[in-house]
Amino acid sequence: MTTAPEAPEVQTRTAYRTCPLCEATCGLELTVAERPGETPVVVRIRGDREDVFSKGFICPKGSTLTHFHDDPDRLRRPVVKRNGEFVEVSWDEAFATIEANVLPLLNEHGRDAAAIYLGNPGAHNLAPMMFNRNLIQGLGSRNRFSASTVDQRPKEITSSIMFGSVTVPVPDLDRTQFIMLLGANPHASNGSLCTAPDFPGRLDRIQARGGKVVVVDPRRSETAERADEHVAIRPATDAHLLAGIAHTMLAEGIARPDNVAAHCNGLDRLPELLAPYTPEAVALACGISADTVRRLARELVAAPCAAVYGRIGTCTQEFGTLASWLVDVVNILSGNLDREGGAMFTKGAVGQPSSKGKPGSGKGFRMGRQVSRVGKHLEALGEFPVTALPEEIETAGAGQVRVLVTNGGNPVSSNANSNRLAKALESLGFMVSIDPYINETTRHADVILPPPSSLQKSHYDLALYNFAVHNVANYSPAILPLEVGPDGERQPDEWEIILRLASVLEGNGAHTDPNDTVRAGARAMLESAARDEFGPVHGRNVDEMEAMLGDASGPERMLDVMLRTGPYGDAFGTRPDGLSLDVLRANPHGVDLGELEAGRIPNLLRTSSGRVEVVPDMILTDLPRLEASLQRDWDSSMVLIGRRHVRSNNSWMHNIRVLTKGRNRCTMQIHPEDAARLGITDGAPARVASRTGEVVVAAEITDGIRPGVVSIPHGFGQDLPGVRLRVASEYRGVNTNVLTDEYFVDPLSGNIALNGVPVSVGPA
Ligand SMILES: Nc1nc2c(c(=O)[nH]1)N[C@H]1C(S)=C(S)[C@@H](COP(=O)(O)OP(=O)(O)OC[C@H]3O[C@@H](n4cnc5c(=O)[nH]c(N)nc54)[C@H](O)[C@@H]3O)O[C@H]1N2
Ligand SMILES: Nc1nc2c(c(=O)[nH]1)N[C@H]1C(S)=C(S)[C@@H](COP(=O)(O)OP(=O)(O)OC[C@H]3O[C@@H](n4cnc5c(=O)[nH]c(N)nc54)[C@H](O)[C@@H]3O)O[C@H]1N2
Ligand code: SF4
Ligand SMILES: [Mo]
């Protein structure tokens, strides 16, 4: 502790925490001021220069955790809707209200009359990562939805089929000499399904060491601006381009999948399957030259090492699964899968399916174990695609959804056809949200349970470290205490909220001790680890291991088990230098677990064949659609795409004025040729319409976008009745998902196609 000279009674201390806002996991250094008898406050946040992974990097959002914490609109106590108005109540009353309203509905209509929607922050916070499964179990409904099906589901499916589990290869950013990014703008997003603090700096360093960065994007994004080459592709034709590249490698005899060929099924079928995708044929669809397709194929093979990486633009579009599959096919054919400087596999410290159980094979992947009631959409990874949510609420009959639970999600903003979804939510019998804000979605709720702010909860990036470009582990304890309400009631921690709600929904009441659930969960994990004959604690005495957990509670108890039984763990004593929660506590800047390892195939495979399934049957069923689209009249309509900005985060950070101040960022970008033809003036309002709706948005004329394409960012449009976001509601933004179409999906995954949506554009 040091004493600040200007205010003798104030003590300051330094604390460290991983930023939970995006996937980059930057280390933050926080200065906490403490005055005797008062609640401590965080007075400064900056990048932690000693963080083993981020080394001091942060973006403008990272230092705003205090603004979020202090936001007067952020709920501190639960609210219950009475006569259309939200009123603050005690936690006990909130849970009692849920119990009194939800259980009768479920008793009458059955458990499937409930649905759950889990949003993006759930992937960034320890408690939901650990305990959302309890919430799902407590609800007991088959109607499970998440933001994953407006995001990365296509990639999760292709890696599950090809490798046997959600084991997504990441570009080896720090060693590659050639990277081709499709539909990703890490200058704004800092990367996704590729955890890399200072992703932009890592791209710069590829160039600095003589490598090449190629960006494939209909828009000259900030990333494209700094790249060596920008390929301005037509939206939704990445699968065509990648098929053309793969075709070229095979046709020219330059493919060299030798490093993994012995472990692949179906490689020999690729030449025939990809025969239609000649550079000339795909060039027409992609709106780029055949020579470019050919040259990219040759460069990818000729580079000392290379990685192809696709993200939002390749997933949230009508050929999302095919494009995601082809990313890996091209990495295989260029000889770069599972190789240094190529597309590699992370080995997370908490253990993944690919590092548990028998090395080299497993149960493989199955989807469609359930089919949704109305639209007959297939389940994948335990969920239905969220395209099915509105129709499940609206359509009468047995199994109609009458109760909705959301945790950290804003589907009215983030899912397609917002107007329809908002109307559907209004018709629900009861809705419960765990959320800090009254926003576009939660204004429809009957009860909102607010989690503590990020500064008040502990953290470990359970999911994101499994997609990191370097193996690391980092745990952050909570920095500020939980609040105590006017009645002396302590605010529950996020994990306690989730587990209490799970208990209420299950019918066990709000007064079961969440710690009993935690203890039982940790014990079950130990039992399963002791049974794993390939794991580090096989055959060990469970009581003995349990005793070593001490009295750790909450997610920490579970995390400790995961770390200790994981690939780097201390195995409860037999590997004394290994990881445990104590080791992470002693290393607040994180633990460096080394560079990604090459040659993890075949051991990481969990396919039933024990091979990489290069040509899965599911893919075969969809290839005819891709081939037919080669003949499509791609210019028949203007199309809409999205974008992100570094100063915003999906829908929920627009209430932080330091981020939203400055020029209007929610504009419709349009090419000068289109603007002239359609009578659009720069800065003036333009009308954009689609099958589902219409918005009026300020036009931004720029030659940075391809003709025929307009771009509007998502997550804006908070100025709706009932929303309590005073800063965000003043912003001149519109909700672009009024225009996106819930029935325009990638058919294999059911993921909504948010990019490449046909629209008409004119002056307002
Ligand atoms: N600042 C900030 N960071 C974020 C987020 C945020 O909202 N703001 N969100 C986080 C989340 S949830 C995610 S999933 C990640 C996403 O991270 P990214 O995948 O990097 O997402 P975007 O920044 O939207 O970049 C997508 C790019 O795809 C382009 N594009 C659109 N359609 C197509 C197409 O058909 N083909 C190709 N090739 N390109 C296309 C767009 O022009 C855009 O430049 O970002 C995360 N990080
Ligand atoms: N047009 C278009 N639409 C898109 C996208 C796009 O590129 N274009 N991107 C899609 C993508 S990639 C994603 S991931 C989705 C995101 O979709 P969602 O997850 O549905 O939406 P978010 O905007 O991330 O909203 C997060 C919600 O969580 C709340 N929240 C914030 N922190 C916490 C917390 O700690 N705990 C809890 N319980 N709640 C919290 C916020 O108040 C907000 O209500 O949007 C998708 N929608
Ligand atoms: S890039 Fe920004 S928002 Fe993302 S983790 Fe780092 S500081 Fe946080
Ligand atoms: Mo996302």
mmCIF file of C-alpha atoms and ligand atoms in Angstrom, residues 23 120 151 311-312 644 650, ligand 4:
data_model
loop_
_atom_site.group_PDB
_atom_site.id
_atom_site.type_symbol
_atom_site.label_atom_id
_atom_site.label_comp_id
_atom_site.label_asym_id
_atom_site.label_seq_id
_atom_site.Cartn_x
_atom_site.Cartn_y
_atom_site.Cartn_z
ATOM 1 C CA GLU A 23 -12.590 -11.648 -26.655
ATOM 2 C CA ASN A 120 -22.982 -12.764 -25.468
ATOM 3 C CA ASP A 151 -22.775 -15.454 -34.570
ATOM 4 C CA ARG A 311 -15.178 -14.592 -38.820
ATOM 5 C CA ILE A 312 -18.501 -12.689 -38.656
ATOM 6 C CA ARG A 644 -18.398 -2.682 -35.695
ATOM 7 C CA ASN A 650 -22.795 -4.890 -29.526
HETATM 8 MO MO MO B 4 -20.454 -12.257 -31.220
#
